[in-house]
mmCIF file of C-alpha atoms in Angstrom:
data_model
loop_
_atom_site.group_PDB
_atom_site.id
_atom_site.type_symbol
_atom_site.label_atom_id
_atom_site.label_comp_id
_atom_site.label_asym_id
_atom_site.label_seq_id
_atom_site.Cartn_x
_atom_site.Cartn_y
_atom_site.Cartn_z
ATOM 1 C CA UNK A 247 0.000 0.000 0.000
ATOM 2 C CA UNK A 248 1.100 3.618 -0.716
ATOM 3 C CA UNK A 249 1.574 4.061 2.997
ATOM 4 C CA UNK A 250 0.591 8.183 2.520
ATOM 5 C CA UNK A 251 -2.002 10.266 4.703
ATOM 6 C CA UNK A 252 -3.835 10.387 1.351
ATOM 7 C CA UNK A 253 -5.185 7.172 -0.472
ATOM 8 C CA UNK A 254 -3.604 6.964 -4.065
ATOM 9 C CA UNK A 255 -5.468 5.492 -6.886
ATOM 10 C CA UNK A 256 -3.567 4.310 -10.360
ATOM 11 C CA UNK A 257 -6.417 5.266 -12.610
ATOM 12 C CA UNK A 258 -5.469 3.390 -16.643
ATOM 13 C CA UNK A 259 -8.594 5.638 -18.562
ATOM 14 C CA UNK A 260 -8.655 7.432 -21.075
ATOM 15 C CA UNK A 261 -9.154 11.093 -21.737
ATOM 16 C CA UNK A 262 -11.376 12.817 -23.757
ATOM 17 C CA UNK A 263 -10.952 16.932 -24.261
ATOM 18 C CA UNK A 264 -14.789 17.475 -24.128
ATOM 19 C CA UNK A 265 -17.837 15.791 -23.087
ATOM 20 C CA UNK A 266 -17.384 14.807 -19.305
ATOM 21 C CA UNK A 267 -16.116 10.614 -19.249
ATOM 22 C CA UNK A 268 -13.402 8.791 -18.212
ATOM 23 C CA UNK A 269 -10.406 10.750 -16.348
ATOM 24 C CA UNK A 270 -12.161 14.178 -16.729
ATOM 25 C CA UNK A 271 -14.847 12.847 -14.338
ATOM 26 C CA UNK A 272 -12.938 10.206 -12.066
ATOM 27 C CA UNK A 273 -10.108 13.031 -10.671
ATOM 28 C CA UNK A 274 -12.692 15.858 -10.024
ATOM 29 C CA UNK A 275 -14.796 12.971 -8.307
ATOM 30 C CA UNK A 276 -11.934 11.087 -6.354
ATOM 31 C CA UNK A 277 -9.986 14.553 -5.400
ATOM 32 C CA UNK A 278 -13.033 15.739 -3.930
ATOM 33 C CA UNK A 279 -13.049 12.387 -1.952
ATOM 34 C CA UNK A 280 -10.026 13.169 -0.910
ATOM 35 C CA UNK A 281 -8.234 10.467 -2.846
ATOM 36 C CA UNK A 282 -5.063 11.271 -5.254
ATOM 37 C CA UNK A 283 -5.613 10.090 -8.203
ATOM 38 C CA UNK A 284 -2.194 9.284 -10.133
ATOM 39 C CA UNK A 285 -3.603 8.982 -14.329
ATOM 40 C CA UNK A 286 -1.539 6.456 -16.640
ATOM 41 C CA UNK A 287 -3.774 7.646 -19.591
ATOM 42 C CA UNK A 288 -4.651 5.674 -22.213
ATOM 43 C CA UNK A 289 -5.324 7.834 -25.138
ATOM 44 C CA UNK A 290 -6.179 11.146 -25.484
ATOM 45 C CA UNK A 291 -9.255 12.299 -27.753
ATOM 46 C CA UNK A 292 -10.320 15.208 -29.327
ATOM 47 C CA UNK A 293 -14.451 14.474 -27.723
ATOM 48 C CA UNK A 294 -15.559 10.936 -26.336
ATOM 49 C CA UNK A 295 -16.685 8.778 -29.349
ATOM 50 C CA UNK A 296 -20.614 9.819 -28.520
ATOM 51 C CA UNK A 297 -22.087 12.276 -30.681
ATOM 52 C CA UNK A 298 -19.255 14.162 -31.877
ATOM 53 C CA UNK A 299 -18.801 13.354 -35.323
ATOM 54 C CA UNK A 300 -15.094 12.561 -36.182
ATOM 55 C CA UNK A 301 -13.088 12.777 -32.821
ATOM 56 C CA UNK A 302 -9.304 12.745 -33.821
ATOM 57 C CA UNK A 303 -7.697 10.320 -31.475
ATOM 58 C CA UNK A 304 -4.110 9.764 -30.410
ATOM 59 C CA UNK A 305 -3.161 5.598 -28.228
ATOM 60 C CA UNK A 306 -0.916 6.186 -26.058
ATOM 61 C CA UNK A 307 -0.690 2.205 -25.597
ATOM 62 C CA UNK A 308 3.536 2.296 -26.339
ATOM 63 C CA UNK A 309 4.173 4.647 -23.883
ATOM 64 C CA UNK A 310 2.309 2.945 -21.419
ATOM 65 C CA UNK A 311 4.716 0.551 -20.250
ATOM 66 C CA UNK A 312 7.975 3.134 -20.010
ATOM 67 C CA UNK A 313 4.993 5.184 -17.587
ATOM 68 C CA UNK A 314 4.965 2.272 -15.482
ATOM 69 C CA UNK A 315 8.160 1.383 -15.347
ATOM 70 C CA UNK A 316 8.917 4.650 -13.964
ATOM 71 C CA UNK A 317 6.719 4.415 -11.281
ATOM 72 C CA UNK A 318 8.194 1.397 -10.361
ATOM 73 C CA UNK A 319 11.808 2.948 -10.116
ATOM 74 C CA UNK A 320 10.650 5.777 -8.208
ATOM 75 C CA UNK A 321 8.854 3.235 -5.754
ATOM 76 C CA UNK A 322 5.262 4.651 -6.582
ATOM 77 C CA UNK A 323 2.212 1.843 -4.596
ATOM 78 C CA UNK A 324 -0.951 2.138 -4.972
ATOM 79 C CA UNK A 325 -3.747 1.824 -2.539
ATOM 80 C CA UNK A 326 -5.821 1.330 -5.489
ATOM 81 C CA UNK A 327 -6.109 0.322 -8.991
ATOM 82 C CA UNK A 328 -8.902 1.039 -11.660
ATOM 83 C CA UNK A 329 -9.093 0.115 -15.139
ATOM 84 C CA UNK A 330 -11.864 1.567 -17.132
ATOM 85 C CA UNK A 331 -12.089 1.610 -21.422
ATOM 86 C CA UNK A 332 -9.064 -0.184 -22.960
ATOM 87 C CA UNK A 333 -9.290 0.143 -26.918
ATOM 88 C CA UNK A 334 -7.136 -3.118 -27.745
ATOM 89 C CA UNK A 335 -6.129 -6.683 -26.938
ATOM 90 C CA UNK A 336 -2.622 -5.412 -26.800
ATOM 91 C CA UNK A 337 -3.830 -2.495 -24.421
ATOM 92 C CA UNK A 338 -5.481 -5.471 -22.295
ATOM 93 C CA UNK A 339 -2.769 -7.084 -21.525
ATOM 94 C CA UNK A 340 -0.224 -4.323 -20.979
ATOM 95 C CA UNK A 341 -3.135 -3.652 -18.013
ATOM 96 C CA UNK A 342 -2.841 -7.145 -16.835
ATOM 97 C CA UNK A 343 0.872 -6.933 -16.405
ATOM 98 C CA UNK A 344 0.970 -3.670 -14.572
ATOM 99 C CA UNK A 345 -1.951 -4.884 -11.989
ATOM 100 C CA UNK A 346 0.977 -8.130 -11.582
ATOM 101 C CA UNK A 347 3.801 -5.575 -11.471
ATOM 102 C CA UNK A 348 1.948 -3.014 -8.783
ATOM 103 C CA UNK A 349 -0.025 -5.903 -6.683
ATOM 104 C CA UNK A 350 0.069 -4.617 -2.926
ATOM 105 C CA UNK A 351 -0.988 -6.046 -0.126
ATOM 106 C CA UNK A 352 -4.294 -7.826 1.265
ATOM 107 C CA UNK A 353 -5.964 -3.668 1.523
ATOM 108 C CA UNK A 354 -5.079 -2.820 -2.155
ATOM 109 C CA UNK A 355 -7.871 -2.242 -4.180
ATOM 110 C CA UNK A 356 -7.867 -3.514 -8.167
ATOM 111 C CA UNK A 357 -10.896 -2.166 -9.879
ATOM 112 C CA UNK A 358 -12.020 -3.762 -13.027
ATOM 113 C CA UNK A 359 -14.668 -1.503 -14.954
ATOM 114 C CA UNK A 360 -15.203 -4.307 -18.290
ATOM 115 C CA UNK A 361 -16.389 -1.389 -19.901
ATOM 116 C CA UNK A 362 -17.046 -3.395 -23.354
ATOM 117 C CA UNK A 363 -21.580 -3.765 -24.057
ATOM 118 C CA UNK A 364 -24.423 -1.498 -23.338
ATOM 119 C CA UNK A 365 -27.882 -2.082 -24.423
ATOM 120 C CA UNK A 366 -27.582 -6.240 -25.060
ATOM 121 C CA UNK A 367 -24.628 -5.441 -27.498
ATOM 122 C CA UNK A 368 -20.425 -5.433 -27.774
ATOM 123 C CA UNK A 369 -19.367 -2.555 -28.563
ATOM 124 C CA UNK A 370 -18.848 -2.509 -32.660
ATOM 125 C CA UNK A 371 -14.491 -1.974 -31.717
ATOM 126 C CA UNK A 372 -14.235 -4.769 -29.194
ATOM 127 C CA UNK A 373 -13.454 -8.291 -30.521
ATOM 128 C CA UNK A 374 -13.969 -11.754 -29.485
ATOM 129 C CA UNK A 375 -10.052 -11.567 -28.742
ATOM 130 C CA UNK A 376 -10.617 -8.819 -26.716
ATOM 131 C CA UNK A 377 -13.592 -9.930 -24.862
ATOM 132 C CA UNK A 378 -11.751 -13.063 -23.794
ATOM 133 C CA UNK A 379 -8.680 -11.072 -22.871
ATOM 134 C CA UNK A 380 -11.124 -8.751 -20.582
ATOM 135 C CA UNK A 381 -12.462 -12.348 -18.813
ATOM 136 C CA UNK A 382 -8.456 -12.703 -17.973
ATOM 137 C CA UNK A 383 -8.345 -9.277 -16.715
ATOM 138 C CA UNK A 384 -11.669 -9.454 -13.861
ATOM 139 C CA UNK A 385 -9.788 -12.844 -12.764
ATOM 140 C CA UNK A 386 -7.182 -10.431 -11.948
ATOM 141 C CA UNK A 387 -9.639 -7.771 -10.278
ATOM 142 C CA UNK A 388 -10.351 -7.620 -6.085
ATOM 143 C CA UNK A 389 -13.689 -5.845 -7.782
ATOM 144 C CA UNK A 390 -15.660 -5.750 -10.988
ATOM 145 C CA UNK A 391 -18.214 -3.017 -11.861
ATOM 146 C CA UNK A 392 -19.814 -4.141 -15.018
ATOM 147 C CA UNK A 393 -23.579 -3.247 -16.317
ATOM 148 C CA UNK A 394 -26.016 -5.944 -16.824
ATOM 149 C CA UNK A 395 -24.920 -6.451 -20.535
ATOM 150 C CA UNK A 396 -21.387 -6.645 -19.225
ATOM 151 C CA UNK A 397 -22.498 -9.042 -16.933
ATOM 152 C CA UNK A 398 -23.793 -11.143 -19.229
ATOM 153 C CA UNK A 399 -21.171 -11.309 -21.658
ATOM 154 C CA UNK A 400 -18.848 -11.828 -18.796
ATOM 155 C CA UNK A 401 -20.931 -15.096 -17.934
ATOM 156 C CA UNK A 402 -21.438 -16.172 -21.643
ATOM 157 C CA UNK A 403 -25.095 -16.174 -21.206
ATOM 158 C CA UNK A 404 -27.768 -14.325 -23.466
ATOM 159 C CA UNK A 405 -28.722 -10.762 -22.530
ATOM 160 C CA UNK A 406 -32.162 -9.649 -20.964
ATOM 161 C CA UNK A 407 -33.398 -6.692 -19.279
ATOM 162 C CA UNK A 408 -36.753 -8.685 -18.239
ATOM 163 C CA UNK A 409 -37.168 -7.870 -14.504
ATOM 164 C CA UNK A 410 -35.189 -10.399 -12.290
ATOM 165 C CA UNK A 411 -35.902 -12.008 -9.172
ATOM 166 C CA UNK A 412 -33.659 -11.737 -6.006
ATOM 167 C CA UNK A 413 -32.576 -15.632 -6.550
ATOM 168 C CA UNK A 414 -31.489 -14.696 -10.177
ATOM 169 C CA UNK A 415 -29.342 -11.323 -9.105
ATOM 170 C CA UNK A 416 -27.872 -13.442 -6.184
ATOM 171 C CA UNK A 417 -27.152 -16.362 -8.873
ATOM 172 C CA UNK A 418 -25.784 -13.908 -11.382
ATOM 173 C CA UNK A 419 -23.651 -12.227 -8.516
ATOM 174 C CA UNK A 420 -22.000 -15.450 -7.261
ATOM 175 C CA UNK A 421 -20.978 -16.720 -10.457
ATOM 176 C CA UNK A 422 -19.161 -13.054 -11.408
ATOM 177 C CA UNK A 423 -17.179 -13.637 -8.138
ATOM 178 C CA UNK A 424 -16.468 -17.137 -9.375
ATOM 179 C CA UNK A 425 -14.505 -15.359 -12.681
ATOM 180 C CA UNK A 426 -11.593 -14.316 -9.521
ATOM 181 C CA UNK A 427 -13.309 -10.786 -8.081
ATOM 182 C CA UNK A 428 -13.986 -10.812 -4.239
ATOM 183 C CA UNK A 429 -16.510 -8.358 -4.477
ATOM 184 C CA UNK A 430 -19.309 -7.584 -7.792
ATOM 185 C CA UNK A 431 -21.446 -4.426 -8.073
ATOM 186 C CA UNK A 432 -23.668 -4.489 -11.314
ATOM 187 C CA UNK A 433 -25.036 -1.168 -12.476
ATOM 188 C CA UNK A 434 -28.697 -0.965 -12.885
ATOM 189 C CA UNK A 435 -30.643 -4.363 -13.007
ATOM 190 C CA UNK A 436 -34.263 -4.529 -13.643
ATOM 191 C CA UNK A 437 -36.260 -5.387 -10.538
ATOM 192 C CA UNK A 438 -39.241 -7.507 -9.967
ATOM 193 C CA UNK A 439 -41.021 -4.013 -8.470
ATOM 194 C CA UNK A 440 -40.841 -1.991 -11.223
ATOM 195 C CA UNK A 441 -37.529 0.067 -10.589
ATOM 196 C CA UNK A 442 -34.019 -0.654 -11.304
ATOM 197 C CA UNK A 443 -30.962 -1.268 -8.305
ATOM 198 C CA UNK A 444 -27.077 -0.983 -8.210
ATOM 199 C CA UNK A 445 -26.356 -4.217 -6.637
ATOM 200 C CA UNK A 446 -23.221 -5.352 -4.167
ATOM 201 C CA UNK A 447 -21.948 -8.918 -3.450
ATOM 202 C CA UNK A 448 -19.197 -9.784 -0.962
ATOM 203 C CA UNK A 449 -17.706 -13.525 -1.586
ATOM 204 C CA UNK A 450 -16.235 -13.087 1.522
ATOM 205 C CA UNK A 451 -19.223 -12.006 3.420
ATOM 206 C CA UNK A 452 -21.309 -14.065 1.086
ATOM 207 C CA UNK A 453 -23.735 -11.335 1.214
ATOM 208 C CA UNK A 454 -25.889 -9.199 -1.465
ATOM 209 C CA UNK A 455 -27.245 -5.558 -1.098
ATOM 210 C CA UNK A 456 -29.588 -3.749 -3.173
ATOM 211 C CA UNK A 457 -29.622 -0.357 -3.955
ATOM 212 C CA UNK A 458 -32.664 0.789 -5.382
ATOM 213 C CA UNK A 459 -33.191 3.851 -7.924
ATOM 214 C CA UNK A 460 -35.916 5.572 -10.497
ATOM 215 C CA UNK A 461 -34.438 5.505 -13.632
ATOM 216 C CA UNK A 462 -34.823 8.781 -15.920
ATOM 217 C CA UNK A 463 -35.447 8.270 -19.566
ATOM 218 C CA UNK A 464 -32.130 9.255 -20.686
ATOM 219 C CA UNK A 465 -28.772 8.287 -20.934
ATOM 220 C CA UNK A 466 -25.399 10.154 -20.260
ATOM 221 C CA UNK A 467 -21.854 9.571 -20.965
ATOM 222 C CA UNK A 468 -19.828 9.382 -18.027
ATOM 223 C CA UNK A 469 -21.713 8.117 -15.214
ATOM 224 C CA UNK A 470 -20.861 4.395 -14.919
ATOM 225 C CA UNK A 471 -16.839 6.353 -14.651
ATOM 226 C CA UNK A 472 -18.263 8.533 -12.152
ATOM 227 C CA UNK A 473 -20.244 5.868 -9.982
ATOM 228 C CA UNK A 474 -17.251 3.360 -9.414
ATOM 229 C CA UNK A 475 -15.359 6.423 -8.590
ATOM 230 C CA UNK A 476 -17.347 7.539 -5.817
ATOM 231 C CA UNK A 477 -17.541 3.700 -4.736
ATOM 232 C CA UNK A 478 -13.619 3.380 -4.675
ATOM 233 C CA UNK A 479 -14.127 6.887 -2.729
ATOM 234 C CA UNK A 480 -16.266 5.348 -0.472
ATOM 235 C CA UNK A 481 -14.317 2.263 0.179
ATOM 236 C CA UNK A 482 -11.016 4.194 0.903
ATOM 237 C CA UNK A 483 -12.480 6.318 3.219
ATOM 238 C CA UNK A 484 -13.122 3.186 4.929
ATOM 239 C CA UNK A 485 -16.795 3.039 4.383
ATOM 240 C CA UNK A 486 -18.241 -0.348 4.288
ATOM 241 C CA UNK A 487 -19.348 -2.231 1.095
ATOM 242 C CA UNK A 488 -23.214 -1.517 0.973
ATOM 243 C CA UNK A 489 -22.663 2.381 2.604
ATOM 244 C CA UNK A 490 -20.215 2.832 -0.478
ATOM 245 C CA UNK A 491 -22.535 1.942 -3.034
ATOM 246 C CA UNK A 492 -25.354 3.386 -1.435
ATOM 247 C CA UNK A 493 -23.376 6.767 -1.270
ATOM 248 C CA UNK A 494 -22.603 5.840 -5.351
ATOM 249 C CA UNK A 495 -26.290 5.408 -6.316
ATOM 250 C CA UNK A 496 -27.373 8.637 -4.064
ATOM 251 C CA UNK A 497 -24.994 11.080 -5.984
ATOM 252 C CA UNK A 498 -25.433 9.704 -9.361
ATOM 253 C CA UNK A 499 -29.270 9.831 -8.642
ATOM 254 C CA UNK A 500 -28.534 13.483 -7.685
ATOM 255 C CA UNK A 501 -26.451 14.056 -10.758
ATOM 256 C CA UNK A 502 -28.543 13.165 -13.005
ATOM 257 C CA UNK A 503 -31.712 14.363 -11.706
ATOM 258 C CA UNK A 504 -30.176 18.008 -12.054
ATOM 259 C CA UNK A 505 -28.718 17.797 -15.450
ATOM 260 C CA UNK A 506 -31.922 16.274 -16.684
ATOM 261 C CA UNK A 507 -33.908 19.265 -14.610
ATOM 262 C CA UNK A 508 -31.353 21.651 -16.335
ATOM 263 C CA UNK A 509 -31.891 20.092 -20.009
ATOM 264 C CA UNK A 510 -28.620 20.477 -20.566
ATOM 265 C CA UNK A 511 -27.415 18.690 -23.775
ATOM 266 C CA UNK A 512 -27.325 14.837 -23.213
ATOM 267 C CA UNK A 513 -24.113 13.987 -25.300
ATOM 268 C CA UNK A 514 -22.133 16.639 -22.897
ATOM 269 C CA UNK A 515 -22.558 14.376 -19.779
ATOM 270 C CA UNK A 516 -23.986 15.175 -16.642
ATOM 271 C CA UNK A 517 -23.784 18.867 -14.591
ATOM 272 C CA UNK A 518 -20.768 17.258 -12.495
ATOM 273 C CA UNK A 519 -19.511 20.600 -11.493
ATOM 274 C CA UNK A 520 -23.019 21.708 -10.055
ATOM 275 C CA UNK A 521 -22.810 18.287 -7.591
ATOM 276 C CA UNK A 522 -19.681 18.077 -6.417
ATOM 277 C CA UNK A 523 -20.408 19.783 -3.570
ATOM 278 C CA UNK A 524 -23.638 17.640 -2.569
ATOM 279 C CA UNK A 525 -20.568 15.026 -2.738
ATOM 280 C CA UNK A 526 -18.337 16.456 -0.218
ATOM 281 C CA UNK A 527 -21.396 17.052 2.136
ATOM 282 C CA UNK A 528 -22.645 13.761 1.653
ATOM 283 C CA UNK A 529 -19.672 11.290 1.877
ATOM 284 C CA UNK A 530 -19.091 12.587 4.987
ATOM 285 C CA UNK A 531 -22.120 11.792 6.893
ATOM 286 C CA UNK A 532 -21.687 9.553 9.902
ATOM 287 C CA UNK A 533 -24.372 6.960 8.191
ATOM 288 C CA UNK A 534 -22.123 5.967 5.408
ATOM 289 C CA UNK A 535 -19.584 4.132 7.703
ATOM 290 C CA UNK A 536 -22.618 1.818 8.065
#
């Protein structure tokens, strides 16, 4: 572990100049947890890939290993580390190798965002290489953050956002810790009342939590970055599993809510600046130890 007064996070994202994803919402978000975040970027793009039109885009993937090997002369650890978007096989499994190279301690954090499907469907760039290449990466992972499609895909079983019972979610959740991951949180499953919940399993504890949300009618860029960010900011701050992803659902409820209220343009991402502050006030309530 990084053995500092303030938690550091290795965050392997990309960034994009404009629209608010990736590392442009995960250091505002983390710094304002007060976690450092330390970026080994990924690429660097012009707009995220939503909306845009022709983004110019620059990989970054052969620098990546001279960035880590750096770190590891100057004697850099990590009390955390979170992979988001990786735009190759190769990219994959340079990830892989610095999780192996940086692995701390029983405390260390390694976040695994399979950020791959949305909406029943790969993503059109990711290939079947890739997507078994990703399976190798969650065995690698302390914790895995995928969506339902992710989920699926992970599992090798067909997609469906048909309302599922509390057996299935528990089923689904025990056989994502069986990939390697001591803990699963899966974004926004369809519940058997109607709504939609963030959902947290401990293998350890052998335990499941739901957290339970409205969904709005639209969709933003951005937010699955910013919700495991506030749930690795919850978790270094020493907050328990189900407090952490409560706190996670809460602000990106919040978020949302007010871009939506402010009809600010979808493809942008959400208002972050106008919540960080309900974020500061709220991850430091005395409830979110609980």
């Amino acid at each position: 572990m990084s053995g500092s007064a303030v938690p550091k996070v290795a965050a392997i994202h990309s960034m994009a100049g404009f629209g608010r994803c990736s590392m442009t919402v995960i250091i505002p978000v983390l710094s304002a947890m007060g976690v450092q975040v330390c970026p080994l970027p990924t690429a660097i793009l012009s707009t995220h890939s939503g909306g845009f039109g022709d983004m110019t885009f620059v990989d970054l993937t052969d620098g990546m290993e001279g960035y880590a090997a750096h770190w590891q002369e100057i004697g850099l650890s990590f009390d955390c580390i979170y992979s988001g978007l990786l735009g190759s096989a190769r990219q994959i499994e340079v990830v892989g190798r610095f999780i192996d190279g940086f692995r701390g301690g029983p405390g260390q954090l390694v976040v695994v965002d399979p950020v791959m499907a949305d909406g029943g469907k790969l993503y059109r760039t990711y290939t079947p290489q890739m997507q078994h290449l990703m399976g190798r990466l969650v065995a690698r992972a302390t914790i895995v953050t995928p969506n339902l499609t992710e989920a699926c895909f992970l599992l090798g079983q067909p997609f469906s956002d048909d309302p599922m019972p509390d057996a299935a979610i528990l089923d689904m959740a025990g056989r994502l810790a069986d990939l390697g991951p001591e803990t699963v949180v899966v974004k926004s499953v369809p519940t058997m009342d109607g709504r939609h919940a963030n959902i947290a399993y401990s293998r350890r504890e052998g335990r499941l939590w739901q957290v339970p949300f409205d969904r709005l009618p639209v969709n933003y860029p951005g937010t699955g970055d910013i919700f495991a960010s506030v749930l690795i900011g919850g978790l270094l701050s020493g907050n328990r599993l189900a407090a952490s992803a409560a706190l996670a659902t809460r602000f990106l409820s919040h978020t949302i809510a007010l871009t939506h209220q402010l009809q600010a343009p979808a493809r942008e991402g959400v208002l972050l600046e106008k919540a960080l502050s309900f974020l500061a006030c709220d991850g430091t309530t005395a409830d979110s130890r609980s």
